[in-house]
Amino acid sequence: MKRGAWDRLLDATVVLSFGRAGYERHARAFHPGELEVSLAGKTAWVTGANSGIGYVTARALGALGARVVLLCRDEARGASALARIRGEVPAGAFELDRLDISSLADVRAVVARRSEAVHLLVHNAGVLPLQRTTTSEGHELTWATNVLGPFALTSLLLPNLRQAKARVLTVTSGGMYPVRLGLPALQGQVERFDGVAAYAQTKRSEVILNALWAAREPGIRFHAMHPGWADTPGVQHSLPRFHGLTRQILRTPEQGADTLVWLAAAERPGHSSGQLWFDRAEAPTHAFPWTRESERERAALWGLCERLTQTAPAGLPA
Ligand SMILES: NC(=O)c1ccc[n+]([C@@H]2O[C@H](COP(=O)([O-])OP(=O)(O)OC[C@H]3O[C@@H](n4cnc5c(N)ncnc54)[C@H](OP(=O)(O)O)[C@@H]3O)[C@@H](O)[C@H]2O)c1
C-alpha cells in the first residue's frame, strides 16, 4: 500500500506520524479482515514478552491461536506476565522460559533445551541504557541485547526456522533514521558513551541485518518494523523527559504492536522478505542520503556478528 501526497506531508512532520494521530490516520487504510486468521498449530517465541510491545504481541498471537513462548530474562517478572496473560486470554496456550538475550551463553542454552518447531520468532527485547554497561561476556549492553543476541538466536535456530518456513520479525526504531552505521560506535567503542546514539546504531544495524538475512535465507520471511512512539515502561524509564513531554500523544502499546502482529499473522507479509514496515505499509530504510551504508560496510557488520557470536550459519552463500 502506497500512501498519498497528503499522508506523506503529514508523515514528514514525524510527530503526526509516530504518535497516536499517525496510527489512527494510517489505520484508515488497513485492509479489514487481514487479522481474521488462525495461528493454530504455530509456535511463536517472543523475546522481552513480559512488558510493553512484547507483552501485547504475545497476547495477540495467543488470542489468534498460536502457542506462545514468553522469553523473559527475569523469572519473577516473567511469571507475573504469564499469570496476567493467562487471565486475559484463558483459551490461549502460553509458556514461560528464561532468556537473557544479551548473553550468548543463554541464547545457546535456550536453543539446546527446546527442540520444537518455531514458526514465528519475534525479536522484540530491547534496551536503551544511558550509562555504558558491559555484559559478563565483554560486550556493551545495548549492542549485546539489541543485535548480537538476536543474531545468535536466529543463526542457531536456522535449521528449525527453515523447516518451519518461519517468519522472523525484528522490532527496530524510527530513531535509527538520522544515523549512519558505524561499527566502533555500534560496539560502544567511543570516548564518551551516549546511550541514545548507541541505541540508534543498534536499531540501524537491525534494519541492515534484516535485509541481509532475507537475501541469504529465501525460505524464511524476515521483516523489520518500527512501532512509532508507544507508551511503554521502556519509554517511561529510559526516556523520562521525552515521555513527560509526549505522553498525551503517544500510541498505546497495542497500536505500537499492531504492525508486528500483522507481520506475524496476515497473509500479505508471507509474500516478501527483507523490508522495513510501519503501520502495515512498507517504510523507507533511509530518510537521508548521507545515512546510506556501503555494501562493504554491510558485509563488515555481518562478519562482525558472525565472528563475535561464533555462529557461522551452516550453508550460507558467501
Ligand atoms: N515504545 C516505543 O515507543 C518504541 C519505539 C521504538 C522502538 N521500540 C522497541 O520496541 C521494543 C520493545 O520495547 P518497549 O517499548 O515495549 O519497552 P519495554 O516495556 O521496556 O519492554 C522491553 C522488554 O525487553 C526486555 N528485555 C530487556 N533486556 C532484555 C534481555 N537482555 N533479555 C531479555 N529480555 C530483555 C524487558 O525485560 P525487563 O522487563 O526484564 O526489563 C522487557 O520485557 C524494543 O526493541 C524497543 O527498542 C519501542
CSV table of C-alpha atoms in Angstrom, one decimal, residues 30-38 64 262 265-267 280:
chain,number,residue,atom,x,y,z
A,30,PHE,CA,-5.8,-1.0,6.7
A,31,HIS,CA,-7.5,-3.9,4.9
A,32,PRO,CA,-10.4,-5.1,7.0
A,33,GLY,CA,-10.2,-8.8,7.9
A,34,GLU,CA,-6.5,-9.2,7.4
A,35,LEU,CA,-6.1,-10.4,11.0
A,36,GLU,CA,-9.1,-12.7,10.9
A,37,VAL,CA,-6.8,-15.6,10.7
A,38,SER,CA,-6.0,-18.6,12.9
A,64,LEU,CA,-5.1,-15.9,17.4
A,262,TRP,CA,0.1,-8.1,11.3
A,265,ALA,CA,-0.3,-13.3,11.2
A,266,ALA,CA,-1.5,-11.7,7.9
A,267,GLU,CA,-1.1,-13.4,4.6
A,280,ARG,CA,1.3,-2.1,7.8
